[in-house]
Structure formats: structure tokens, C-alpha cells
Amino acid sequence: MSTSTLNYEPLIFSPQTGEPAPLSDIQSEILDLKTKRNAIILAHNYQIEPIQRVADYVGDSLGLAYKAAEAEADVIVFCGVHFMAETAKIVNPGKTVILPDIAAGCSLSDSCPAEKLAAYKAAHPEVYVVAYINCSAGVKALSDVICTSGNAVNIVERIPQDRPILFVPDQNLGNWVSKQTGRAMQLWPGSCYAHVLFTEQAIERLRLRFPEAQVVAHPECVEAVRETADVVCSTEKMIGFCRESPANAFIIVTETGMIHRLQREIPEKTFIAGPTNTCACNECRFMKMNTIDKLRDCLRDLTPVIEMDEDIRQKAYAPIQRMLDWSR
Ligand code: 13P
Ligand code: SF4
């Protein structure tokens, strides 16, 4: 694929010092294997810094879905969680899609099993199902349109007014979208175990120490946290907000990996991890299952591979394609 579509030049400068950053042996090995396998490395903003720095593209779920769809390499190495790698396979089935740790799941995705959604739809056939991309291929296959945190408001605004909407699986994102659009929606009672740990009290305590800092929160946070924030947005939109804002310091209320990306893109500003009641930062245990060793091993061995039933893949493709078309 053309390098002009990538937002990362692997391993050029250290975000902390601005000095050329030397490669570790394993990072060099990964870049060599990437060439040998004709692979592209896509990484979510929550991945550890050593992975982010060897990736061809680092971004949010929406950007990653576009990059996966247009990838021309033979192999897509997806450094994220299982539903993200599955999405890459759905939109680009001819590629070998590998995930460094096949057990890297997502509590939010798990909160909506496909069988339960199928039963709900059977009892309420009139609903228009909007599924947040953090769900399994089976749930996507039962949905009318997919959204990400980056485009959820725009997607919901396009749905015909005469259709009742069921939003799955994140009640917090759904509640935020409902408030932004003024559209009533039934909300599936799912949530992200990591984002619901942020509390308004912990953030207010940190604000007392950094009164000049703006608070930037992900919409998966609970309503009280979203309401205390200066802005609520997807991980990718956080970059643009922090760059454009006149403020020089920001409390970032999302998974802590986001801080690496922000420091790299905007080295002149200060980023403080959002706190929970018990910890100064907040890592997603699933995102952190991918390690630099596992990334090297999966490129070397071309496993674990994402496999999917073709019927499910085709059914899951239609609502993703609708999202990509509506978001352009
Ligand atoms: P983004 O699409 O904003 O990157 O969020 C993905 C995610 O899993 C948040 O927990
Ligand atoms: Fe899932 Fe939450 Fe981890 Fe995102 S941060 S991958 S929603 S468990």
C-alpha cells in the first residue's frame, strides 16, 4: 500500500526528547518481519508505546476500520482487541488478519451476546439496531448500522425518525448520543469495565492540583464524568481538540495508552492521566494483553489468525459498509 495513507513513520524521534530514538532489537526484528511478510501493522491508541512506535497507522476504531478496508498488504497485523481484528477481516476478507493475543477481548463486547440480541429482535421486530463497533461479528450481523465513538452522533442523526432505535451494547455512549441528538433510544445495559471506573470525585481532586488543565473524556465514561469534562469525544478527536485548544495541560479521561499518542503528536503540551478512585491511571487489561514479544511472534509464525464463518461475515459487512458510506 502507498505510504501516503499512513500517519506514522515508524521510530523516528523520541516524543520525550525529540532525539532520534534507537530501535530495540525486537523492534528491528518486527520491522524486518513486516517487510518479509508484506504486512501492515495497525494499532489502536491504547496499545503500549513500543507497539505504537512500530505501527504503520495508530488511531481510533473508525480510522482503523478505514485503514483495514483499504489495506493492500497481504497480512494485516491488528494490535488492538478481538472485535477490531474481526472488523478488519469483515471489511477485507482476502487478507490474513492476525492479532498478537487472540484472547484480547472486550468487556463491552461481551456484555451483548448475539443470542440475546437475536431474542430481543424476535420480540421487537420494529427496532432499528445501531451497534457500537465494540461488539462481536455475530452482533454486527444482526444490526442495521454500526457506529464508533467518532461518528455515533452523525450516524444516529441519519436514521429515519419513524423507527424506534435500539442502541447496543454501551449504555453510556448511547446515553451521550441520545442527549447530543435529542433522539430517544432504548439502551442495551452494557458498559466498559475500565471507563466506568473513572469518577467525578477523583477528577475534581486532580483538577484542584492542575486548575489550568482541561478535562477531556471518552463517551464510554458515566454521565457524571462526562458532565464534568470540558469536552467528550473519541480518542482520535482528542488529538485535534488538544492541539487546537489554547490550554497547555489536559486531564485525559480514557485508557492510559492514549497519553503516548498525545505526547507524540503534541510534544509541547502536558497530558495527565485521568484517575479512578483507587489509581492514578487506568489501563484496559485486554488492550494490554498484546506485548512486543507477542507482536514479533505473530508476524514470525503468522498466527493467531482471525477466522470467520462466511455467512456471518457477509451479514456483518452490510452495516459496517453503511457506516463507512455515511461517515465519508
Ligand atoms: P475509540 O473508537 O474512541 O478509539 O474507542 C475504542 C474503545 O475501545 C474505547 O474503549
Ligand atoms: Fe473494551 Fe473497554 Fe477495553 Fe475499550 S477499554 S477495549 S471498551 S474493555
GROMACS .gro file of C-alpha atoms and ligand atoms in nm:
model
  346
    1MET     CA    1   0.000   0.000   0.000
    2SER     CA    2   0.106   0.360  -0.052
    3THR     CA    3   0.287   0.513   0.244
    4SER     CA    4   0.095   0.837   0.187
    5THR     CA    5  -0.209   0.678   0.357
    6LEU     CA    6  -0.014   0.613   0.678
    7ASN     CA    7   0.009   0.856   0.967
    8TYR     CA    8   0.317   0.703   1.125
    9GLU     CA    9   0.679   0.699   1.025
   10PRO     CA   10   0.796   0.415   1.246
   11LEU     CA   11   1.054   0.505   1.508
   12ILE     CA   12   1.190   0.840   1.405
   13PHE     CA   13   1.211   1.061   1.716
   14SER     CA   14   1.152   1.011   2.084
   15PRO     CA   15   0.838   1.204   2.185
   16GLN     CA   16   1.000   1.290   2.518
   17THR     CA   17   1.337   1.422   2.400
   18GLY     CA   18   1.288   1.497   2.030
   19GLU     CA   19   1.610   1.298   1.973
   20PRO     CA   20   1.635   1.010   1.724
   21ALA     CA   21   1.504   0.704   1.907
   22PRO     CA   22   1.710   0.389   1.871
   23LEU     CA   23   1.530   0.068   1.784
   24SER     CA   24   1.535  -0.216   2.030
   25ASP     CA   25   1.644  -0.550   1.882
   26ILE     CA   26   1.289  -0.680   1.890
   27GLN     CA   27   1.153  -0.367   1.722
   28SER     CA   28   1.412  -0.407   1.441
   29GLU     CA   29   1.311  -0.771   1.407
   30ILE     CA   30   0.943  -0.670   1.381
   31LEU     CA   31   1.016  -0.418   1.105
   32ASP     CA   32   1.219  -0.680   0.914
   33LEU     CA   33   0.942  -0.939   0.951
   34LYS     CA   34   0.686  -0.682   0.842
   35THR     CA   35   0.872  -0.638   0.512
   36LYS     CA   36   0.926  -1.011   0.469
   37ARG     CA   37   0.557  -1.088   0.525
   38ASN     CA   38   0.433  -0.789   0.323
   39ALA     CA   39   0.236  -0.687   0.630
   40ILE     CA   40   0.084  -0.368   0.763
   41ILE     CA   41   0.069  -0.304   1.139
   42LEU     CA   42  -0.246  -0.125   1.259
   43ALA     CA   43  -0.252  -0.023   1.625
   44HIS     CA   44  -0.520   0.125   1.846
   45ASN     CA   45  -0.441   0.437   2.051
   46TYR     CA   46  -0.449   0.223   2.370
   47GLN     CA   47  -0.158  -0.002   2.271
   48ILE     CA   48   0.170   0.017   2.461
   49GLU     CA   49   0.423   0.270   2.332
   50PRO     CA   50   0.673   0.016   2.188
   51ILE     CA   51   0.391  -0.121   1.970
   52GLN     CA   52   0.259   0.221   1.872
   53ARG     CA   53   0.609   0.314   1.756
   54VAL     CA   54   0.645   0.028   1.507
   55ALA     CA   55   0.292   0.065   1.370
   56ASP     CA   56   0.215   0.197   1.022
   57TYR     CA   57  -0.103   0.355   1.150
   58VAL     CA   58  -0.221   0.434   1.503
   59GLY     CA   59  -0.576   0.557   1.556
   60ASP     CA   60  -0.927   0.509   1.684
   61SER     CA   61  -1.176   0.241   1.580
   62LEU     CA   62  -1.310   0.443   1.288
   63GLY     CA   63  -0.968   0.527   1.141
   64LEU     CA   64  -0.856   0.168   1.187
   65ALA     CA   65  -1.165   0.036   1.007
   66TYR     CA   66  -1.090   0.260   0.707
   67LYS     CA   67  -0.722   0.160   0.704
   68ALA     CA   68  -0.813  -0.208   0.725
   69ALA     CA   69  -1.062  -0.172   0.437
   70GLU     CA   70  -0.806  -0.008   0.208
   71ALA     CA   71  -0.503  -0.218   0.309
   72GLU     CA   72  -0.323  -0.374   0.013
   73ALA     CA   73  -0.062  -0.570   0.209
   74ASP     CA   74  -0.101  -0.950   0.229
   75VAL     CA   75  -0.116  -0.950   0.608
   76ILE     CA   76  -0.292  -0.713   0.849
   77VAL     CA   77  -0.143  -0.730   1.198
   78PHE     CA   78  -0.407  -0.583   1.423
   79CYS     CA   79  -0.275  -0.455   1.755
   80GLY     CA   80  -0.598  -0.397   1.940
   81VAL     CA   81  -0.870  -0.624   2.070
   82HIS     CA   82  -1.057  -0.912   1.908
   83PHE     CA   83  -1.361  -0.723   1.776
   84MET     CA   84  -1.130  -0.476   1.600
   85ALA     CA   85  -0.933  -0.752   1.426
   86GLU     CA   86  -1.264  -0.918   1.335
   87THR     CA   87  -1.380  -0.590   1.180
   88ALA     CA   88  -1.063  -0.584   0.968
   89LYS     CA   89  -1.141  -0.936   0.843
   90ILE     CA   90  -1.503  -0.845   0.769
   91VAL     CA   91  -1.407  -0.544   0.554
   92ASN     CA   92  -1.103  -0.703   0.386
   93PRO     CA   93  -1.163  -1.081   0.381
   94GLY     CA   94  -0.890  -1.161   0.128
   95LYS     CA   95  -0.618  -1.068   0.377
   96THR     CA   96  -0.464  -1.275   0.651
   97VAL     CA   97  -0.558  -1.089   0.972
   98ILE     CA   98  -0.355  -1.169   1.281
   99LEU     CA   99  -0.391  -1.049   1.641
  100PRO     CA  100  -0.089  -1.081   1.874
  101ASP     CA  101  -0.305  -1.227   2.156
  102ILE     CA  102  -0.625  -1.399   2.039
  103ALA     CA  103  -0.763  -1.378   2.396
  104ALA     CA  104  -0.761  -0.995   2.390
  105GLY     CA  105  -1.135  -0.947   2.428
  106CYS     CA  106  -1.354  -0.659   2.546
  107SER     CA  107  -1.596  -0.645   2.841
  108LEU     CA  108  -1.828  -0.420   2.644
  109SER     CA  109  -1.846  -0.660   2.352
  110ASP     CA  110  -1.906  -0.949   2.594
  111SER     CA  111  -2.199  -0.765   2.752
  112CYS     CA  112  -2.412  -0.823   2.440
  113PRO     CA  113  -2.413  -1.188   2.327
  114ALA     CA  114  -2.557  -1.240   1.976
  115GLU     CA  115  -2.818  -1.491   2.104
  116LYS     CA  116  -2.961  -1.235   2.347
  117LEU     CA  117  -2.980  -0.969   2.079
  118ALA     CA  118  -3.148  -1.216   1.841
  119ALA     CA  119  -3.410  -1.296   2.107
  120TYR     CA  120  -3.472  -0.924   2.169
  121LYS     CA  121  -3.515  -0.860   1.797
  122ALA     CA  122  -3.757  -1.151   1.764
  123ALA     CA  123  -3.973  -0.994   2.036
  124HIS     CA  124  -3.933  -0.636   1.896
  125PRO     CA  125  -3.901  -0.672   1.517
  126GLU     CA  126  -3.965  -0.299   1.462
  127VAL     CA  127  -3.636  -0.182   1.618
  128TYR     CA  128  -3.356  -0.027   1.416
  129VAL     CA  129  -3.038  -0.166   1.571
  130VAL     CA  130  -2.740   0.069   1.597
  131ALA     CA  131  -2.439  -0.127   1.718
  132TYR     CA  132  -2.128   0.038   1.857
  133ILE     CA  133  -1.833  -0.124   1.680
  134ASN     CA  134  -1.726  -0.277   2.016
  135CYS     CA  135  -1.930  -0.593   1.956
  136SER     CA  136  -1.882  -0.936   1.801
  137ALA     CA  137  -1.927  -1.022   1.432
  138GLY     CA  138  -2.243  -1.212   1.537
  139VAL     CA  139  -2.394  -0.893   1.685
  140LYS     CA  140  -2.286  -0.686   1.384
  141ALA     CA  141  -2.461  -0.939   1.160
  142LEU     CA  142  -2.790  -0.867   1.346
  143SER     CA  143  -2.752  -0.488   1.325
  144ASP     CA  144  -2.876  -0.224   1.080
  145VAL     CA  145  -2.580   0.010   1.111
  146ILE     CA  146  -2.252   0.020   1.303
  147CYS     CA  147  -2.107   0.331   1.468
  148THR     CA  148  -1.791   0.425   1.652
  149SER     CA  149  -1.749   0.687   1.922
  150GLY     CA  150  -1.610   0.912   1.648
  151ASN     CA  151  -1.923   0.908   1.429
  152ALA     CA  152  -2.210   0.787   1.653
  153VAL     CA  153  -2.389   1.124   1.661
  154ASN     CA  154  -2.377   1.160   1.280
  155ILE     CA  155  -2.494   0.802   1.229
  156VAL     CA  156  -2.793   0.832   1.465
  157GLU     CA  157  -2.894   1.163   1.303
  158ARG     CA  158  -2.937   0.979   0.969
  159ILE     CA  159  -3.180   0.716   1.096
  160PRO     CA  160  -3.543   0.763   0.982
  161GLN     CA  161  -3.748   0.935   1.254
  162ASP     CA  162  -4.027   0.677   1.238
  163ARG     CA  163  -3.803   0.388   1.350
  164PRO     CA  164  -3.752   0.313   1.722
  165ILE     CA  165  -3.378   0.274   1.787
  166LEU     CA  166  -3.210   0.008   1.997
  167PHE     CA  167  -2.851   0.109   2.076
  168VAL     CA  168  -2.613  -0.175   2.171
  169PRO     CA  169  -2.402  -0.255   2.369
  170ASP     CA  170  -2.282   0.062   2.551
  171GLN     CA  171  -2.543   0.237   2.764
  172ASN     CA  172  -2.302   0.525   2.839
  173LEU     CA  173  -2.217   0.606   2.479
  174GLY     CA  174  -2.586   0.555   2.391
  175ASN     CA  175  -2.697   0.797   2.663
  176TRP     CA  176  -2.446   1.057   2.542
  177VAL     CA  177  -2.556   1.019   2.178
  178SER     CA  178  -2.920   1.042   2.280
  179LYS     CA  179  -2.850   1.372   2.460
  180GLN     CA  180  -2.646   1.509   2.168
  181THR     CA  181  -2.909   1.423   1.906
  182GLY     CA  182  -3.229   1.462   2.110
  183ARG     CA  183  -3.326   1.117   1.983
  184ALA     CA  184  -3.486   0.873   2.229
  185MET     CA  185  -3.321   0.530   2.215
  186GLN     CA  186  -3.353   0.203   2.402
  187LEU     CA  187  -3.011   0.130   2.552
  188TRP     CA  188  -2.861  -0.215   2.596
  189PRO     CA  189  -2.733  -0.239   2.956
  190GLY     CA  190  -2.364  -0.292   2.868
  191SER     CA  191  -2.059  -0.091   2.969
  192CYS     CA  192  -1.681  -0.082   2.950
  193TYR     CA  193  -1.538  -0.211   3.278
  194ALA     CA  194  -1.241   0.030   3.251
  195HIS     CA  195  -1.418   0.355   3.161
  196VAL     CA  196  -1.682   0.319   3.433
  197LEU     CA  197  -1.400   0.324   3.692
  198PHE     CA  198  -1.337   0.695   3.635
  199THR     CA  199  -1.520   0.907   3.892
  200GLU     CA  200  -1.622   1.270   3.906
  201GLN     CA  201  -1.473   1.297   4.257
  202ALA     CA  202  -1.129   1.169   4.155
  203ILE     CA  203  -1.124   1.405   3.855
  204GLU     CA  204  -1.229   1.704   4.066
  205ARG     CA  205  -0.950   1.627   4.315
  206LEU     CA  206  -0.697   1.624   4.029
  207ARG     CA  207  -0.839   1.949   3.893
  208LEU     CA  208  -0.752   2.118   4.224
  209ARG     CA  209  -0.386   2.026   4.160
  210PHE     CA  210  -0.395   2.131   3.794
  211PRO     CA  211  -0.653   2.411   3.781
  212GLU     CA  212  -0.536   2.523   3.436
  213ALA     CA  213  -0.587   2.178   3.280
  214GLN     CA  214  -0.885   2.099   3.059
  215VAL     CA  215  -1.066   1.768   3.113
  216VAL     CA  216  -1.109   1.550   2.802
  217ALA     CA  217  -1.331   1.242   2.846
  218HIS     CA  218  -1.433   0.944   2.634
  219PRO     CA  219  -1.810   0.893   2.589
  220GLU     CA  220  -1.785   0.545   2.744
  221CYS     CA  221  -1.748   0.722   3.082
  222VAL     CA  222  -2.051   0.754   3.310
  223GLU     CA  223  -2.270   1.062   3.281
  224ALA     CA  224  -2.134   1.240   3.594
  225VAL     CA  225  -1.781   1.218   3.449
  226ARG     CA  226  -1.893   1.332   3.105
  227GLU     CA  227  -2.069   1.629   3.261
  228THR     CA  228  -1.761   1.742   3.449
  229ALA     CA  229  -1.547   1.729   3.131
  230ASP     CA  230  -1.465   2.026   2.907
  231VAL     CA  231  -1.509   1.803   2.604
  232VAL     CA  232  -1.635   1.449   2.537
  233CYS     CA  233  -1.501   1.279   2.225
  234SER     CA  234  -1.345   0.972   2.063
  235THR     CA  235  -0.976   0.902   2.110
  236GLU     CA  236  -0.886   1.042   1.766
  237LYS     CA  237  -1.082   1.362   1.820
  238MET     CA  238  -0.887   1.412   2.145
  239ILE     CA  239  -0.577   1.483   1.933
  240GLY     CA  240  -0.744   1.763   1.736
  241PHE     CA  241  -0.907   1.912   2.047
  242CYS     CA  242  -0.582   1.924   2.248
  243ARG     CA  243  -0.389   2.065   1.952
  244GLU     CA  244  -0.640   2.343   1.881
  245SER     CA  245  -0.718   2.433   2.244
  246PRO     CA  246  -0.541   2.738   2.394
  247ALA     CA  247  -0.481   2.528   2.710
  248ASN     CA  248  -0.140   2.374   2.768
  249ALA     CA  249  -0.237   2.091   3.003
  250PHE     CA  250  -0.508   1.826   2.980
  251ILE     CA  251  -0.651   1.554   3.205
  252ILE     CA  252  -0.716   1.263   2.969
  253VAL     CA  253  -1.008   1.053   3.093
  254THR     CA  254  -0.967   0.737   2.891
  255GLU     CA  255  -0.732   0.439   2.875
  256THR     CA  256  -0.377   0.547   2.961
  257GLY     CA  257  -0.219   0.433   2.630
  258MET     CA  258  -0.376   0.745   2.478
  259ILE     CA  259  -0.113   0.955   2.656
  260HIS     CA  260   0.166   0.812   2.431
  261ARG     CA  261  -0.015   0.915   2.117
  262LEU     CA  262  -0.088   1.264   2.251
  263GLN     CA  263   0.271   1.317   2.365
  264ARG     CA  264   0.399   1.209   2.029
  265GLU     CA  265   0.163   1.430   1.830
  266ILE     CA  266   0.173   1.736   2.059
  267PRO     CA  267   0.506   1.722   2.249
  268GLU     CA  268   0.487   2.084   2.363
  269LYS     CA  269   0.178   2.024   2.584
  270THR     CA  270   0.125   1.832   2.910
  271PHE     CA  271  -0.105   1.531   2.941
  272ILE     CA  272  -0.214   1.392   3.277
  273ALA     CA  273  -0.378   1.050   3.301
  274GLY     CA  274  -0.737   1.051   3.426
  275PRO     CA  275  -0.767   0.895   3.773
  276THR     CA  276  -1.005   0.643   3.927
  277ASN     CA  277  -1.085   0.630   4.299
  278THR     CA  278  -0.806   0.378   4.352
  279CYS     CA  279  -0.543   0.451   4.086
  280ALA     CA  280  -0.372   0.747   3.918
  281CYS     CA  281  -0.426   0.590   3.577
  282ASN     CA  282  -0.647   0.326   3.413
  283GLU     CA  283  -0.535   0.053   3.175
  284CYS     CA  284  -0.759  -0.182   2.977
  285ARG     CA  285  -0.639  -0.529   3.068
  286PHE     CA  286  -0.748  -0.660   2.727
  287MET     CA  287  -0.561  -0.397   2.524
  288LYS     CA  288  -0.252  -0.463   2.735
  289MET     CA  289  -0.253  -0.836   2.654
  290ASN     CA  290  -0.068  -0.753   2.330
  291THR     CA  291   0.304  -0.730   2.406
  292ILE     CA  292   0.600  -0.652   2.183
  293ASP     CA  293   0.711  -1.017   2.206
  294LYS     CA  294   0.370  -1.143   2.101
  295LEU     CA  295   0.371  -0.896   1.810
  296ARG     CA  296   0.707  -1.034   1.692
  297ASP     CA  297   0.589  -1.395   1.736
  298CYS     CA  298   0.264  -1.348   1.544
  299LEU     CA  299   0.446  -1.187   1.250
  300ARG     CA  300   0.706  -1.463   1.252
  301ASP     CA  301   0.454  -1.750   1.277
  302LEU     CA  302   0.151  -1.584   1.107
  303THR     CA  303  -0.074  -1.693   1.390
  304PRO     CA  304  -0.319  -1.648   1.567
  305VAL     CA  305  -0.536  -1.586   1.260
  306ILE     CA  306  -0.887  -1.438   1.269
  307GLU     CA  307  -1.129  -1.688   1.113
  308MET     CA  308  -1.497  -1.632   1.048
  309ASP     CA  309  -1.798  -1.805   0.903
  310GLU     CA  310  -1.853  -1.651   0.556
  311ASP     CA  311  -2.230  -1.616   0.605
  312ILE     CA  312  -2.176  -1.417   0.928
  313ARG     CA  313  -1.905  -1.211   0.760
  314GLN     CA  314  -2.132  -1.108   0.475
  315LYS     CA  315  -2.418  -1.021   0.711
  316ALA     CA  316  -2.180  -0.820   0.934
  317TYR     CA  317  -2.031  -0.640   0.633
  318ALA     CA  318  -2.353  -0.462   0.527
  319PRO     CA  319  -2.396  -0.247   0.844
  320ILE     CA  320  -2.022  -0.167   0.854
  321GLN     CA  321  -2.029  -0.059   0.491
  322ARG     CA  322  -2.333   0.157   0.567
  323MET     CA  323  -2.134   0.323   0.846
  324LEU     CA  324  -1.830   0.382   0.624
  325ASP     CA  325  -2.050   0.528   0.349
  326TRP     CA  326  -2.243   0.752   0.591
  327SER     CA  327  -1.922   0.876   0.756
  328ARG     CA  328  -1.734   0.986   0.444
  32913P     P1  329  -1.226   0.482   2.010
  32913P     O1  330  -1.301   0.441   1.890
  32913P     O2  331  -1.262   0.619   2.058
  32913P     O3  332  -1.080   0.470   1.986
  32913P     O4  333  -1.263   0.385   2.131
  32913P     C1  334  -1.243   0.247   2.127
  32913P     C2  335  -1.254   0.183   2.258
  32913P     O5  336  -1.245   0.064   2.275
  32913P     C3  337  -1.279   0.269   2.371
  32913P     O6  338  -1.272   0.194   2.486
  330SF4    FE1  339  -1.336  -0.283   2.557
  330SF4    FE2  340  -1.323  -0.100   2.747
  330SF4    FE3  341  -1.102  -0.223   2.672
  330SF4    FE4  342  -1.223  -0.044   2.506
  330SF4     S1  343  -1.126  -0.001   2.702
  330SF4     S2  344  -1.142  -0.245   2.451
  330SF4     S3  345  -1.438  -0.083   2.554
  330SF4     S4  346  -1.281  -0.319   2.772
   0.00000   0.00000   0.00000
